[in-house]
Each structure stands twice: as C-alpha cells, then as structure tokens.
C-alpha cells in the first residue's frame, strides 16, 4: 500500500512537470503490448484459420498489407518517441526533481546536516534522484500496458479453457511474494551500506576537490583515507554478499515456480485436451497456447515490474521524507517586519546545546547591544563565539532564554526580513563561481545603483587596488568552475570579498566572524580601520581570537567555555588585570617574539 502511495506521489509530480510525457509513455507501452498480442495471437490465428478454411490468397495479402501499415506507423512513433522525445521528458523530470531538491535543501535547518539519520536519507535521495523519476514513469507505464494485455489474454483463454487461468494466477501471486522479499533484501542491503557509501563519497570528494589538494600533497592524510576506503569496501562487500546471496536463491525458487506452473501444468492441459479429447481446432490451439504464453509472459513481466515498483516505492520514501520535511525554523509569513533602521539587540539568559550533545555550548548569556555600538566577542577557539552568531542569525534557535530585536522576540519576526537586518561574514564563508560584483552583492546587479553599491563595498574592504589590476574589473569571474579564464585570489583577498558583502548589504548591524584570520597583522589593521570607517553608523559585532583587533571596541565580551567571563572596554579590562589582560599580554608577547625572530 505504501509502495502504491509512494509511486503515485512521484507520478503526480511527474505529471505536473510533464503531462505530455506521461501520456506518450503510456501510449508507447500500450502499443508495445498490443503489438505482441496482435502478432502472436490474432495474426497467427487468422493465418492458420485461412489455411484451415482455404481462404483466398488475395484476402491474406490484403491483411498482410494492413499489418505492414500498422507496423510502419507504430515503428515510426516508437523510434521518434524513444530516441528523441523521451530524452526531453527525462531532462524535464530531472529539472523538476533537482529544483525541488535544491529548494528544500536551502530551506532545511542547519541542524539537519548534523542529524545522521536525516543526512543519510538526504544522501540516498540525492544519489538516486537523477534516475528514479524516469524509472518510475517507465515502470508504471509498463505495468499499465502489461495489465491491459493480460486482461485481453485472460479473456481469450476464458473462451476456451478457463481452468488455465487460476493456475497461472497462483504462480503469479507466488512470484510476487518472492519478488517482494527480494526487493526488501536489496533495499536493506542498500540501507546497511549507506555509511560505507558515505565514507566512499567522502574519500572521493577529498581526493577530487581542490579544497583538499594542498593538504593531501603536503601531509600523509591520503593513507588514513585509503584505509577508511578499503575498510568501507570490505564492509560493503560483506553486507552485499549476505543479502544478494539470499536474493539469488529466492530468484531460483521463483524461476522454478513459474516454469512448473505455467509451462508444465497449463500448457500440458491444452495439449492434452487437443490431442486426447479433440476439444478444439488447430487454430484454436494456436490461439490458446499463444494467449497463455502471452499471459504467462505478462505475469512474468508484471511480477518483475512489481518488484521494481516496490523498490521504487522504497526509494521514493527517502525523497518524500526529504521533500516533506518541515523545517523547525521557518519563514513566518505572518511575522513582524523589523521597523526601525537602527536596532537594539538583547540576549536574555540564552543557553544553547547542539543536537546530540549533552553539554551546553552556551550558558546563560546576557548581552544588550544598543544601536551603533561596536562590540567585540573574544576568546579562545571553541569558546562558543560562532555559535552565538548562528543563534543571532536564527540558523539555530536558542535552547533556553530569548533573543530580542527592539524588544521583540526574534521568533516573532518574518525570518527573511529579520535576517535582512544583518550583514554577516562567517569564518568559513564561501566564494561562488561567479563575477566579483555578484559575489559581493550575492545576487546579479539589477541596475547601475547595485553596481555602485558593489564598487563602494569593494573599495571599503580594501580590495579595489587588486580589482583595478584585473582586465575585467568587477566583472572578473572568480574560480575556474565555469570559466577557464576565471581568476583565483589569495585567501586574504577572498576574505575581503566576504567583508565587502557586509558593506554591500547596507543593513544596520554588521556581524564579522573572524573576518581577518587570513590576513597578516598590517592588512588586518588596515581592514579593521576601513571597516570601522565604513560601518561608523552601524552596530558592529566583531568576533576574533586576536585581541589586538578588539582594542577599539566600545565593549569587549570575553567568552570561555560558553560563558561570558569578563566584559568592558579594553582599558577597563586591562586595568582589571584578569583573564583578558593575561591573554592580551600573552598574545602581544608572542607577536613581539615572532617579530624579533623575523
Ligand atoms: P568559536 O567560534 O569560539 O571557535 P564555536 O562556536 O565554533 O567556537 O564552537 C563552540 C563549541 O561548539 C566547540 O566545542 C565546538 O566543537 C562545538 N560545536 C560547534 N559546532 C557544532 C555542531 N554543529 N555540532 C556540535 N558541536 C558543535
């Protein structure tokens, strides 16, 4: 029942994407099945009957000519459909499914990526999506054609020898049961080997992607990766051997069942009745035998297609779970729209624990940031600074406490409008294979005003000197994914593009999560100065583990193990001579020592 529901779910999607494709595939299947029946049952019966009755040759020729016309027209339809139009249908279905998948993937909560069960389903759906759509259409159409042909064959047999029908049907049911078991075993095998497939995918990605190329060449990580790969293949072989071994023996059982039932018993009865009891004419025997063979072939194909139908249903289940996933953090269409241009951000008793973790990453955070304040969050790696940003941006929701924008809980705002109030650059920002301008705006420029905004933002981030040396300036394509002449920038230059995004966003709060980590101290200082100039009227939340970049902030919050342990201006914290002063002095000493060494 679930298989039927899932297949219908997918058929509905395919119908929405390409109704003509569904109709053509059904017609194609009907023609195929009807032709089988026509040539083997009706045409042969007519010829044998003509011989029995001594029909005039001209009449036989007339019929053969009609057959020729039928055969040519169906041949043309099939050739054109199969080799031309069907390609287009497949592309249309793939486009629809991929689009749906992309839209859903973007909508999913960030926490989904950390939930292994959900992520496994997503991985399976993703790896299957390009084949399943057309497979399901083909399979359902085939079953439709086979069912139509089986009904006609059954009707023909019933006219002469109805006893043959239950024999064939019993065999069919037996085969369906066996095939269902086989499909389940194959699916179980696929599910159990998903962790191995993921391992292999990961190794494949690390070796294939440029991101890992340097470390792989300079270190020895290839060997542990290869070890994981070999181990996963070994495991996958063991699991596959187990399940496919049983599936193969089930297949043998099915063959025996089908052969015994239909060939031996059903056809034996027909031959016996003709030879021993002279129950019908030769033309009738030819008709019944061929109708029985067609029915048997139909049942054989139907059960075979039924196993694919069940298998498809199981795969669709993954897709459906993914497509129907309801994100926890949703676009609240009736939510409030932040009204002010300037905002006050308040965190009240905020605590947060990542899914699957027992210990909270942030504990009882209380912060009040009035408009225009320059705030720095500092602390060692792993203190919880980035997590704080993710909570403020509503990539995750707090586990306890609340975050307020202008006194209103951020959950009450419309998500996209709320997020629009912030310009954010993350530590692990990504550059897209697109122009510098689009990378800064994060959308194609609509008019000259957009282009000016991008230009100003790049100037403010300190990258304009570099852009001026590039032949295509702001239109320079970044990365070589889509353009062989695309430009690769240094880590620091890419980082400046990410910072330029914040300036271009023209929002009143800027959040910069370690934006200067790839810069040398002088560039970092320059960027910090540029940023403060460009953000003079904005609230700025600056995250860094380098305390030197935070000295000019209005308030500095020092985080340690998810808690705010000190807060105040640089001079206040230095005179307090606590943890901040200790860290600051230590970093300053390290910096001086490295300078002397250089
Ligand atoms: P910081 O930005 O100060 O370096 P983070 O906020 O990135 O620190 O991380 C704080 C802690 O939360 C770390 O111990 C880190 O391992 C953990 N953490 C970060 N992201 C996740 C996650 N997605 N799932 C589980 N733990 C996480």
Coordinates of C-alpha atoms and ligand atoms in Angstrom, one line a residue:
X1 CA 0.0 0.0 0.0
X2 CA 2.9 2.3 0.9
X3 CA 4.6 1.4 -2.4
X4 CA 1.4 2.4 -4.3
X5 CA 1.1 5.6 -2.4
X6 CA 4.8 6.5 -3.0
X7 CA 4.7 5.7 -6.7
X8 CA 1.5 7.7 -7.1
X9 CA 3.2 10.6 -5.2
X10 CA 6.0 10.6 -7.7
X11 CA 3.7 10.1 -10.7
X12 CA 1.8 13.2 -9.6
X13 CA 5.0 15.2 -9.5
X14 CA 6.0 13.9 -13.0
X15 CA 2.5 14.7 -14.3
X16 CA 2.8 18.3 -13.0
X17 CA 6.3 18.6 -14.7
X18 CA 5.4 17.0 -18.0
X19 CA 1.8 15.7 -18.6
X20 CA 2.6 15.0 -22.3
X21 CA 5.5 12.8 -21.2
X22 CA 3.2 10.7 -19.1
X23 CA 0.6 10.3 -21.9
X24 CA 3.3 9.4 -24.5
X25 CA 4.9 6.8 -22.2
X26 CA 1.5 5.2 -21.6
X27 CA 0.7 5.1 -25.3
X28 CA 4.2 3.7 -26.1
X29 CA 3.7 0.9 -23.6
X30 CA 0.2 0.1 -24.9
X31 CA 1.4 -0.1 -28.4
X32 CA 4.2 -2.4 -27.4
X33 CA 2.0 -4.8 -25.5
X34 CA -0.8 -4.7 -28.0
X35 CA 1.6 -5.5 -30.9
X36 CA 2.9 -8.6 -29.1
X37 CA -0.7 -9.8 -28.7
X38 CA -1.6 -8.8 -32.2
X39 CA 1.2 -10.6 -33.9
X40 CA 1.3 -13.8 -31.8
X41 CA -2.4 -14.4 -31.2
X42 CA -4.6 -12.6 -33.7
X43 CA -2.5 -12.6 -36.8
X44 CA -1.4 -16.2 -36.4
X45 CA -5.0 -17.3 -35.7
X46 CA -6.1 -15.6 -38.9
X47 CA -3.4 -17.3 -41.0
X48 CA -3.9 -20.8 -39.5
X49 CA -7.7 -20.3 -39.9
X50 CA -7.2 -19.2 -43.5
X51 CA -5.3 -22.4 -44.2
X52 CA -7.9 -24.5 -42.4
X53 CA -10.8 -22.8 -44.4
X54 CA -8.9 -22.4 -47.7
X55 CA -9.3 -18.6 -47.8
X56 CA -8.4 -16.8 -51.0
X57 CA -4.8 -15.7 -51.1
X58 CA -5.7 -12.1 -52.2
X59 CA -7.5 -11.7 -48.8
X60 CA -4.5 -12.9 -46.9
X61 CA -2.3 -10.4 -48.9
X62 CA -4.8 -7.6 -48.1
X63 CA -4.5 -8.3 -44.4
X64 CA -0.7 -8.5 -44.6
X65 CA -0.6 -5.1 -46.3
X66 CA -2.7 -3.7 -43.5
X67 CA -0.3 -5.3 -41.0
X68 CA 2.5 -3.6 -42.8
X69 CA 0.9 -0.1 -42.5
X70 CA 0.3 -0.7 -38.8
X71 CA 3.8 -1.9 -38.2
X72 CA 5.3 1.1 -40.1
X73 CA 3.3 3.6 -38.2
X74 CA 3.9 2.1 -34.8
X75 CA 7.6 1.8 -35.7
X76 CA 7.8 5.5 -36.6
X77 CA 6.1 6.5 -33.4
X78 CA 8.3 4.3 -31.2
X79 CA 11.6 5.4 -32.9
X80 CA 10.7 9.1 -32.7
X81 CA 9.5 8.8 -29.1
X82 CA 12.2 6.6 -27.8
X83 CA 15.2 8.2 -29.4
X84 CA 14.1 11.9 -29.3
X85 CA 11.1 13.0 -27.3
X86 CA 11.9 10.7 -24.3
X87 CA 15.3 12.4 -23.8
X88 CA 13.4 15.7 -23.4
X89 CA 11.0 14.1 -20.9
X90 CA 13.9 12.8 -18.8
X91 CA 15.5 16.3 -18.8
X92 CA 12.2 17.9 -17.7
X93 CA 11.7 15.4 -14.9
X94 CA 15.3 15.7 -13.7
X95 CA 14.9 19.5 -13.8
X96 CA 11.8 19.4 -11.7
X97 CA 13.1 17.0 -9.1
X98 CA 16.5 18.7 -8.8
X99 CA 14.8 22.1 -8.4
X100 CA 12.6 20.7 -5.7
X101 CA 15.5 19.2 -4.0
X102 CA 17.6 22.3 -4.1
X103 CA 14.8 24.5 -2.8
X104 CA 14.2 22.0 0.0
X105 CA 17.9 21.7 0.8
X106 CA 18.2 25.5 1.2
X107 CA 15.1 25.6 3.4
X108 CA 16.3 22.7 5.7
X109 CA 17.5 23.7 9.2
X110 CA 21.3 23.7 9.6
X111 CA 20.8 21.1 12.3
X112 CA 19.6 18.6 9.6
X113 CA 23.2 18.4 8.4
X114 CA 24.2 17.2 11.9
X115 CA 21.5 14.6 12.2
X116 CA 22.9 11.3 10.7
X117 CA 19.5 9.7 10.2
X118 CA 18.2 12.7 8.2
X119 CA 21.5 13.2 6.4
X120 CA 21.6 9.5 5.3
X121 CA 18.2 9.9 3.8
X122 CA 19.2 13.0 2.1
X123 CA 22.4 11.3 0.7
X124 CA 20.3 8.4 -0.6
X125 CA 17.7 10.7 -2.1
X126 CA 20.4 12.8 -3.7
X127 CA 22.3 9.9 -5.2
X128 CA 19.1 8.4 -6.7
X129 CA 17.2 11.5 -7.8
X130 CA 18.5 11.6 -11.4
X131 CA 17.4 8.1 -12.3
X132 CA 14.3 7.4 -10.3
X133 CA 11.9 9.9 -11.9
X134 CA 12.1 8.4 -15.4
X135 CA 12.4 4.8 -14.0
X136 CA 9.1 5.3 -12.1
X137 CA 7.3 6.6 -15.2
X138 CA 8.6 3.8 -17.3
X139 CA 7.8 1.2 -14.7
X140 CA 4.2 2.4 -14.1
X141 CA 3.5 2.7 -17.8
X142 CA 4.8 -0.8 -18.5
X143 CA 2.6 -2.2 -15.7
X144 CA -0.3 -0.3 -17.3
X145 CA 0.4 -1.8 -20.7
X146 CA 1.0 -5.3 -19.3
X147 CA -2.2 -5.2 -17.3
X148 CA -4.2 -4.3 -20.4
X149 CA -2.6 -7.1 -22.4
X150 CA -3.1 -9.6 -19.5
X151 CA -6.9 -8.7 -19.4
X152 CA -7.3 -9.4 -23.1
X153 CA -5.2 -12.7 -22.9
X154 CA -7.3 -13.8 -19.9
X155 CA -10.5 -13.1 -21.8
X156 CA -9.3 -15.1 -24.8
X157 CA -8.3 -18.1 -22.6
X158 CA -11.6 -18.0 -20.7
X159 CA -13.4 -18.5 -24.0
X160 CA -11.8 -22.0 -24.4
X161 CA -10.0 -23.2 -21.3
X162 CA -10.8 -21.2 -18.1
X163 CA -9.1 -23.7 -15.8
X164 CA -5.7 -22.4 -17.1
X165 CA -6.3 -19.0 -15.6
X166 CA -6.2 -19.9 -11.8
X167 CA -3.1 -22.0 -12.4
X168 CA -1.3 -19.0 -14.0
X169 CA -2.7 -16.6 -11.3
X170 CA -1.5 -18.8 -8.4
X171 CA 2.0 -18.9 -9.9
X172 CA 1.9 -15.1 -10.3
X173 CA 1.0 -14.5 -6.7
X174 CA 3.8 -16.8 -5.6
X175 CA 6.2 -14.9 -7.7
X176 CA 5.1 -11.5 -6.4
X177 CA 5.6 -12.7 -2.8
X178 CA 9.1 -14.0 -3.6
X179 CA 9.9 -10.8 -5.5
X180 CA 8.7 -8.6 -2.7
X181 CA 11.1 -10.4 -0.3
X182 CA 13.9 -9.9 -2.8
X183 CA 13.3 -6.2 -3.2
X184 CA 13.3 -5.8 0.6
X185 CA 16.6 -7.6 0.9
X186 CA 18.1 -5.4 -1.8
X187 CA 16.8 -2.3 -0.1
X188 CA 18.1 -3.5 3.3
X189 CA 21.4 -4.0 1.7
X190 CA 21.4 -0.5 0.3
X191 CA 20.4 1.0 3.7
X192 CA 23.0 -1.0 5.6
X193 CA 25.8 0.0 3.2
X194 CA 24.8 3.7 3.3
X195 CA 27.5 4.5 6.0
X196 CA 30.1 2.8 3.7
X197 CA 28.8 4.7 0.6
X198 CA 29.1 7.9 2.6
X199 CA 32.7 7.1 3.6
X200 CA 33.5 6.3 -0.1
X201 CA 31.8 9.5 -1.2
X202 CA 33.8 11.5 1.4
X203 CA 37.1 9.9 0.3
X204 CA 36.1 10.5 -3.3
X205 CA 35.4 14.2 -2.6
X206 CA 38.6 14.8 -0.7
X207 CA 40.7 13.4 -3.5
X208 CA 38.6 15.1 -6.2
X209 CA 38.0 18.6 -4.8
X210 CA 40.6 21.3 -5.0
X211 CA 39.9 22.3 -1.3
X212 CA 41.9 19.4 0.0
X213 CA 44.6 19.2 -2.8
X214 CA 47.3 21.1 -0.8
X215 CA 47.0 19.2 2.5
X216 CA 46.8 15.9 0.7
X217 CA 50.1 16.6 -1.1
X218 CA 51.9 18.0 1.9
X219 CA 50.8 15.6 4.5
X220 CA 50.1 11.9 4.9
X221 CA 46.3 12.1 5.1
X222 CA 45.9 10.1 1.9
X223 CA 46.9 6.9 3.7
X224 CA 44.4 7.0 6.6
X225 CA 41.7 8.0 4.0
X226 CA 42.7 5.0 1.8
X227 CA 42.4 2.8 5.0
X228 CA 38.9 4.1 5.6
X229 CA 38.1 3.5 1.9
X230 CA 39.4 -0.1 2.0
X231 CA 37.6 -0.8 5.2
X232 CA 34.3 0.5 3.9
X233 CA 34.6 -1.6 0.7
X234 CA 35.3 -4.7 2.7
X235 CA 32.3 -4.0 4.9
X236 CA 30.1 -3.2 1.9
X237 CA 31.2 -6.5 0.2
X238 CA 30.4 -8.5 3.4
X239 CA 26.9 -7.0 3.6
X240 CA 26.2 -7.3 -0.1
X241 CA 27.4 -10.9 -0.2
X242 CA 25.0 -11.7 2.6
X243 CA 21.9 -10.1 1.2
X244 CA 22.5 -10.8 -2.5
X245 CA 23.3 -14.4 -1.7
X246 CA 19.8 -14.9 -0.2
X247 CA 18.2 -12.8 -3.0
X248 CA 19.8 -15.0 -5.7
X249 CA 18.4 -18.2 -4.2
X250 CA 15.0 -16.6 -4.0
X251 CA 15.3 -15.8 -7.7
X252 CA 16.0 -19.5 -8.4
X253 CA 12.9 -20.5 -6.4
X254 CA 10.8 -18.0 -8.4
X255 CA 12.0 -19.4 -11.8
X256 CA 11.1 -23.0 -10.7
X257 CA 7.7 -21.9 -9.5
X258 CA 6.9 -20.1 -12.8
X259 CA 8.2 -22.8 -15.1
X260 CA 6.4 -25.6 -13.3
X261 CA 3.1 -23.8 -13.0
X262 CA 2.7 -22.2 -16.5
X263 CA 4.8 -24.4 -18.9
X264 CA 4.2 -27.8 -17.4
X265 CA 0.7 -27.6 -16.0
X266 CA -1.1 -25.0 -18.0
X267 CA 0.3 -25.9 -21.5
X268 CA 0.1 -29.6 -20.7
X269 CA -3.7 -29.3 -20.1
X270 CA -4.2 -27.5 -23.5
X271 CA -2.1 -30.1 -25.5
X272 CA -3.9 -33.0 -23.7
X273 CA -7.4 -31.6 -24.5
X274 CA -6.4 -31.1 -28.2
X275 CA -4.7 -34.5 -28.8
X276 CA -6.6 -36.8 -26.4
X277 CA -10.1 -35.2 -26.4
X278 CA -10.1 -33.3 -29.8
X279 CA -11.7 -30.5 -27.9
X280 CA -10.8 -27.7 -30.4
X281 CA -9.4 -27.0 -33.9
X282 CA -5.7 -26.3 -34.6
X283 CA -6.4 -22.6 -35.0
X284 CA -7.9 -22.6 -31.5
X285 CA -4.9 -24.4 -30.0
X286 CA -2.6 -21.9 -31.6
X287 CA -4.7 -19.1 -30.2
X288 CA -5.0 -20.5 -26.7
X289 CA -1.3 -21.6 -26.5
X290 CA -0.2 -18.2 -27.6
X291 CA -2.7 -16.3 -25.4
X292 CA -1.5 -18.5 -22.4
X293 CA 2.2 -17.8 -23.3
X294 CA 1.4 -14.1 -23.6
X295 CA -0.4 -14.2 -20.3
X296 CA 2.5 -16.0 -18.7
X297 CA 4.9 -13.5 -20.2
X298 CA 2.7 -10.7 -19.0
X299 CA 2.6 -12.1 -15.5
X300 CA 6.3 -12.7 -15.6
X301 CA 6.9 -9.1 -16.7
X302 CA 4.3 -7.8 -14.2
X303 CA 5.8 -9.6 -11.2
X304 CA 9.3 -8.4 -12.4
X305 CA 8.0 -4.8 -12.8
X306 CA 6.1 -5.2 -9.5
X307 CA 9.5 -5.8 -7.7
X308 CA 10.8 -2.7 -9.4
X309 CA 7.6 -0.9 -8.3
X310 CA 8.1 -1.9 -4.7
X311 CA 11.8 -1.0 -4.9
X312 CA 10.9 2.4 -6.4
X313 CA 8.4 2.9 -3.6
X314 CA 11.1 2.4 -1.0
X315 CA 13.4 4.9 -2.7
X316 CA 10.6 7.5 -3.1
X317 CA 10.1 7.2 0.6
X318 CA 13.5 8.8 1.1
X319 CA 12.7 11.5 -1.3
X320 CA 9.3 12.1 0.2
X321 CA 10.7 12.3 3.7
X322 CA 13.1 14.9 2.4
X323 CA 10.6 16.9 0.4
X324 CA 8.0 16.8 3.1
X325 CA 10.5 17.7 5.9
X326 CA 9.0 20.6 7.8
X327 CA 11.9 22.9 8.9
X328 CA 11.8 24.0 12.6
X329 CA 13.0 27.5 11.7
X330 CA 10.5 28.6 9.1
X331 CA 9.7 31.6 7.1
X332 CA 7.0 33.0 9.3
X333 CA 4.8 34.7 6.6
X334 CA 2.6 36.5 9.1
X335 CA 5.5 37.5 11.3
X336 CA 6.5 41.1 12.1
X337 CA 8.8 43.1 9.9
X338 CA 11.6 44.9 11.7
X339 CA 10.5 48.6 11.6
X340 CA 13.5 50.7 12.7
X341 CA 16.5 51.3 10.6
X342 CA 18.6 51.1 13.7
X343 CA 18.2 48.3 16.1
X344 CA 18.8 47.2 19.7
X345 CA 19.8 43.6 20.2
X346 CA 19.3 41.9 23.5
X347 CA 20.2 38.4 24.6
X348 CA 18.4 37.3 27.8
X349 CA 19.6 34.2 29.7
X350 CA 20.5 32.5 26.5
X351 CA 21.7 28.9 26.6
X352 CA 22.2 26.5 23.7
X353 CA 23.0 22.8 23.3
X354 CA 23.7 21.3 19.9
X355 CA 21.5 18.4 18.9
X356 CA 23.0 15.1 20.1
X357 CA 25.3 16.9 22.6
X358 CA 24.8 16.6 26.4
X359 CA 26.7 19.7 27.5
X360 CA 25.5 23.2 26.5
X361 CA 27.8 25.2 24.2
X362 CA 26.5 28.5 25.5
X363 CA 25.4 29.1 29.1
X364 CA 23.2 31.9 30.4
X365 CA 24.4 34.7 28.1
X366 CA 23.1 38.2 28.8
X367 CA 24.1 40.9 26.4
X368 CA 22.5 44.2 25.5
X369 CA 23.7 45.9 22.3
X370 CA 22.3 49.4 21.7
X371 CA 22.3 50.9 18.1
X372 CA 25.6 51.9 16.7
X373 CA 27.7 50.1 19.4
X374 CA 30.9 48.4 18.4
X375 CA 31.1 45.2 20.2
X376 CA 33.9 42.6 20.2
X377 CA 33.5 39.0 21.2
X378 CA 36.8 37.4 22.0
X379 CA 38.0 34.2 23.4
X380 CA 39.9 31.0 22.6
X381 CA 38.8 28.7 19.7
X382 CA 35.8 26.6 20.8
X383 CA 34.6 29.2 23.3
X384 CA 31.3 29.5 21.5
X385 CA 31.7 32.8 19.6
X386 CA 30.5 31.5 16.2
X387 CA 27.6 29.6 17.9
X388 CA 26.5 32.9 19.3
X389 CA 26.4 34.4 15.8
X390 CA 24.4 31.4 14.5
X391 CA 21.8 31.9 17.2
X392 CA 21.6 35.7 16.5
X393 CA 21.1 34.9 12.8
X394 CA 18.5 32.3 13.7
X395 CA 20.4 29.5 12.0
X396 CA 19.6 27.7 15.2
X397 CA 17.0 28.5 17.9
X398 CA 18.1 29.0 21.5
X399 CA 17.5 26.1 23.8
X400 CA 16.7 28.4 26.7
X401 CA 16.2 32.2 27.2
X402 CA 15.4 34.6 24.4
X403 CA 16.9 36.9 21.8
X404 CA 15.1 40.2 21.3
X405 CA 15.4 42.8 18.5
X406 CA 14.0 46.1 19.6
X407 CA 12.3 44.4 22.5
X408 CA 10.5 41.7 20.3
X409 CA 11.5 38.0 20.4
X410 CA 13.2 37.3 17.1
X411 CA 11.0 34.3 16.5
X412 CA 8.1 36.7 16.1
X413 CA 9.7 38.4 13.1
X414 CA 9.4 37.2 9.5
X415 CA 12.6 35.2 9.0
X416 CA 13.8 36.7 5.8
X417 CA 13.1 40.3 6.9
X418 CA 14.8 39.6 10.2
X419 CA 17.9 38.2 8.6
X420 CA 17.9 41.1 6.2
X421 CA 18.7 43.4 9.1
X422 CA 22.2 41.8 9.4
X423 CA 25.2 41.8 7.2
X424 CA 27.2 38.8 8.2
X425 CA 30.5 37.3 7.2
X426 CA 31.4 33.9 8.5
X427 CA 34.7 32.5 9.2
X428 CA 34.1 29.6 6.7
X429 CA 32.5 31.9 4.1
X430 CA 32.2 30.5 0.5
X431 CA 33.0 32.2 -2.8
X432 CA 30.7 31.3 -5.7
X433 CA 31.8 30.6 -9.3
X434 CA 30.5 34.0 -10.4
X435 CA 31.7 37.6 -11.0
X436 CA 33.3 39.7 -8.3
X437 CA 30.2 42.0 -8.5
X438 CA 27.8 39.1 -8.0
X439 CA 29.9 37.6 -5.2
X440 CA 29.7 40.9 -3.3
X441 CA 26.0 41.6 -3.9
X442 CA 25.1 37.9 -3.6
X443 CA 22.7 38.5 -6.5
X444 CA 23.0 39.7 -10.0
X445 CA 23.1 43.6 -10.2
X446 CA 19.7 44.9 -11.2
X447 CA 20.8 48.4 -12.2
X448 CA 23.7 50.9 -12.0
X449 CA 22.8 51.6 -8.4
X450 CA 23.6 47.9 -7.5
X451 CA 26.9 48.1 -9.4
X452 CA 27.8 51.3 -7.5
X453 CA 27.0 49.6 -4.2
X454 CA 29.2 46.7 -5.1
X455 CA 32.0 49.1 -6.2
X456 CA 31.9 51.1 -3.0
X457 CA 31.8 47.9 -0.9
X458 CA 34.9 46.6 -2.6
X459 CA 36.7 49.9 -2.1
X460 CA 35.8 49.9 1.6
X461 CA 37.1 46.4 2.0
X462 CA 40.5 47.4 0.6
X463 CA 40.3 45.2 -2.5
X464 CA 40.0 47.9 -5.1
X465 CA 43.7 48.1 -5.8
X466 CA 43.7 44.4 -6.8
X467 CA 40.4 44.7 -8.8
X468 CA 41.9 47.5 -10.8
X469 CA 44.7 45.2 -12.0
X470 CA 42.2 42.7 -13.4
X471 CA 41.3 43.0 -17.0
X472 CA 37.5 42.7 -16.4
X473 CA 37.5 44.6 -13.1
X474 CA 34.3 44.0 -11.2
X475 CA 33.1 41.6 -13.9
X476 CA 36.1 39.3 -13.4
X477 CA 34.8 35.7 -13.0
X478 CA 36.1 34.1 -9.8
X479 CA 37.2 30.4 -9.8
X480 CA 37.6 28.3 -12.9
X481 CA 34.4 26.2 -12.5
X482 CA 32.5 27.8 -15.3
X483 CA 35.2 29.9 -17.0
X484 CA 38.7 28.6 -17.9
X485 CA 40.0 32.1 -17.6
X486 CA 38.4 32.7 -14.2
X487 CA 40.6 34.3 -11.5
X488 CA 41.8 32.7 -8.3
X489 CA 42.5 35.2 -5.5
X490 CA 44.6 34.7 -2.4
X491 CA 42.9 33.6 0.9
X492 CA 43.1 37.2 2.2
X493 CA 41.6 38.7 -1.0
X494 CA 38.7 36.2 -0.9
X495 CA 38.2 37.3 2.7
X496 CA 38.0 40.9 1.6
X497 CA 35.2 40.0 -0.8
X498 CA 33.4 38.3 2.0
X499 CA 33.7 41.5 4.1
X500 CA 32.6 43.6 1.1
X501 CA 29.3 41.6 1.2
X502 CA 28.6 43.1 4.6
X503 CA 29.1 46.7 3.3
X504 CA 27.0 46.0 0.2
X505 CA 24.1 44.6 2.3
X506 CA 23.5 48.1 3.7
X507 CA 22.0 46.6 6.8
X508 CA 22.2 48.4 10.2
X509 CA 24.0 45.5 12.0
X510 CA 27.3 44.1 10.8
X511 CA 28.5 40.8 12.1
X512 CA 32.0 39.8 11.3
X513 CA 33.1 36.3 12.5
X514 CA 36.9 36.3 12.3
X515 CA 37.0 38.1 9.0
X516 CA 40.7 38.9 9.3
X517 CA 42.0 35.4 10.2
X518 CA 43.7 35.0 6.7
X519 CA 45.3 38.5 6.8
X520 CA 48.7 39.5 8.1
X521 CA 48.7 41.9 11.0
X522 CA 49.2 45.0 8.8
X523 CA 46.4 44.1 6.4
X524 CA 44.3 43.2 9.4
X525 CA 44.8 46.6 10.9
X526 CA 44.0 48.3 7.6
X527 CA 40.9 46.2 7.1
X528 CA 39.8 47.0 10.6
X529 CA 40.3 50.7 10.1
X530 CA 38.4 50.6 6.7
X531 CA 35.7 48.6 8.3
X532 CA 35.2 51.0 11.2
X533 CA 35.1 53.9 8.8
X534 CA 32.5 52.2 6.5
X535 CA 30.5 51.0 9.5
X536 CA 30.7 54.2 11.5
X537 CA 26.8 54.4 11.6
X538 CA 26.2 50.7 12.1
X539 CA 26.2 48.4 15.0
X540 CA 29.2 46.1 14.6
X541 CA 29.7 42.8 16.2
X542 CA 33.2 41.6 15.7
X543 CA 34.5 38.2 16.6
X544 CA 38.1 37.4 16.9
X545 CA 40.6 35.3 18.9
X546 CA 43.2 38.0 18.2
X547 CA 42.6 40.5 21.0
X548 CA 44.6 43.3 19.3
X549 CA 41.8 43.7 16.7
X550 CA 39.3 44.4 19.5
X551 CA 41.0 47.2 21.4
X552 CA 38.9 50.0 19.8
X553 CA 35.6 48.3 20.5
X554 CA 33.0 50.1 22.8
X555 CA 32.5 46.8 24.7
X556 CA 34.5 43.6 24.7
X557 CA 33.0 40.4 25.8
X558 CA 35.4 37.6 26.8
X559 CA 33.9 34.1 26.3
X560 CA 35.2 31.0 27.9
X561 CA 33.6 27.6 27.7
X562 CA 30.3 29.1 26.6
X563 CA 30.1 31.8 29.3
X564 CA 30.9 35.5 29.4
X565 CA 33.7 35.7 31.9
X566 CA 34.6 39.4 31.5
X567 CA 33.2 42.4 29.8
X568 CA 34.2 46.1 29.5
X569 CA 36.3 48.4 27.3
X570 CA 39.9 47.5 26.6
X571 CA 41.3 49.8 29.2
X572 CA 38.8 48.7 31.8
X573 CA 39.6 45.0 31.2
X574 CA 43.4 45.7 31.2
X575 CA 43.2 47.6 34.5
X576 CA 41.1 44.8 35.9
X577 CA 44.2 42.6 35.3
X578 CA 42.1 39.5 34.8
X579 CA 41.8 36.8 32.1
X580 CA 41.5 39.3 29.3
X581 CA 44.7 41.2 30.4
X582 CA 46.5 37.9 30.7
X583 CA 45.5 36.8 27.2
X584 CA 46.3 40.2 25.7
X585 CA 49.7 40.3 27.3
X586 CA 50.5 36.8 26.2
X587 CA 49.4 37.5 22.6
X588 CA 51.4 40.8 22.5
X589 CA 54.5 39.0 23.8
X590 CA 54.1 36.2 21.2
X591 CA 53.8 38.8 18.5
X592 CA 56.9 40.7 19.6
X593 CA 58.9 37.5 19.8
X594 CA 57.9 36.5 16.3
X595 CA 58.8 39.9 15.0
X596 CA 62.3 39.7 16.6
X597 CA 62.7 36.2 15.1
X598 CA 61.8 37.6 11.6
Ligands
LIG1 P1 34.4 29.6 18.4 O1 33.7 30.3 17.4 O2 34.5 30.3 19.7 O3 35.7 29.0 18.0 P2 32.3 27.6 18.1 O4 31.0 28.4 18.4 O5 32.6 27.3 16.7 O6 33.5 28.3 18.9 O7 32.2 26.2 18.9 C1 31.9 26.1 20.3 C2 31.8 24.6 20.6 O8 30.7 24.0 20.0 C3 33.0 23.8 20.2 O9 33.3 22.9 21.3 C4 32.6 23.1 19.0 O10 33.2 21.8 18.9 C5 31.1 22.9 19.3 N1 30.3 22.9 18.0 C6 30.4 23.8 17.0 N2 29.5 23.5 16.0 C7 28.9 22.3 16.4 C8 28.0 21.5 15.8 N3 27.4 21.8 14.6 N4 27.6 20.4 16.5 C9 28.1 20.0 17.7 N5 29.0 20.8 18.3 C10 29.4 21.9 17.7

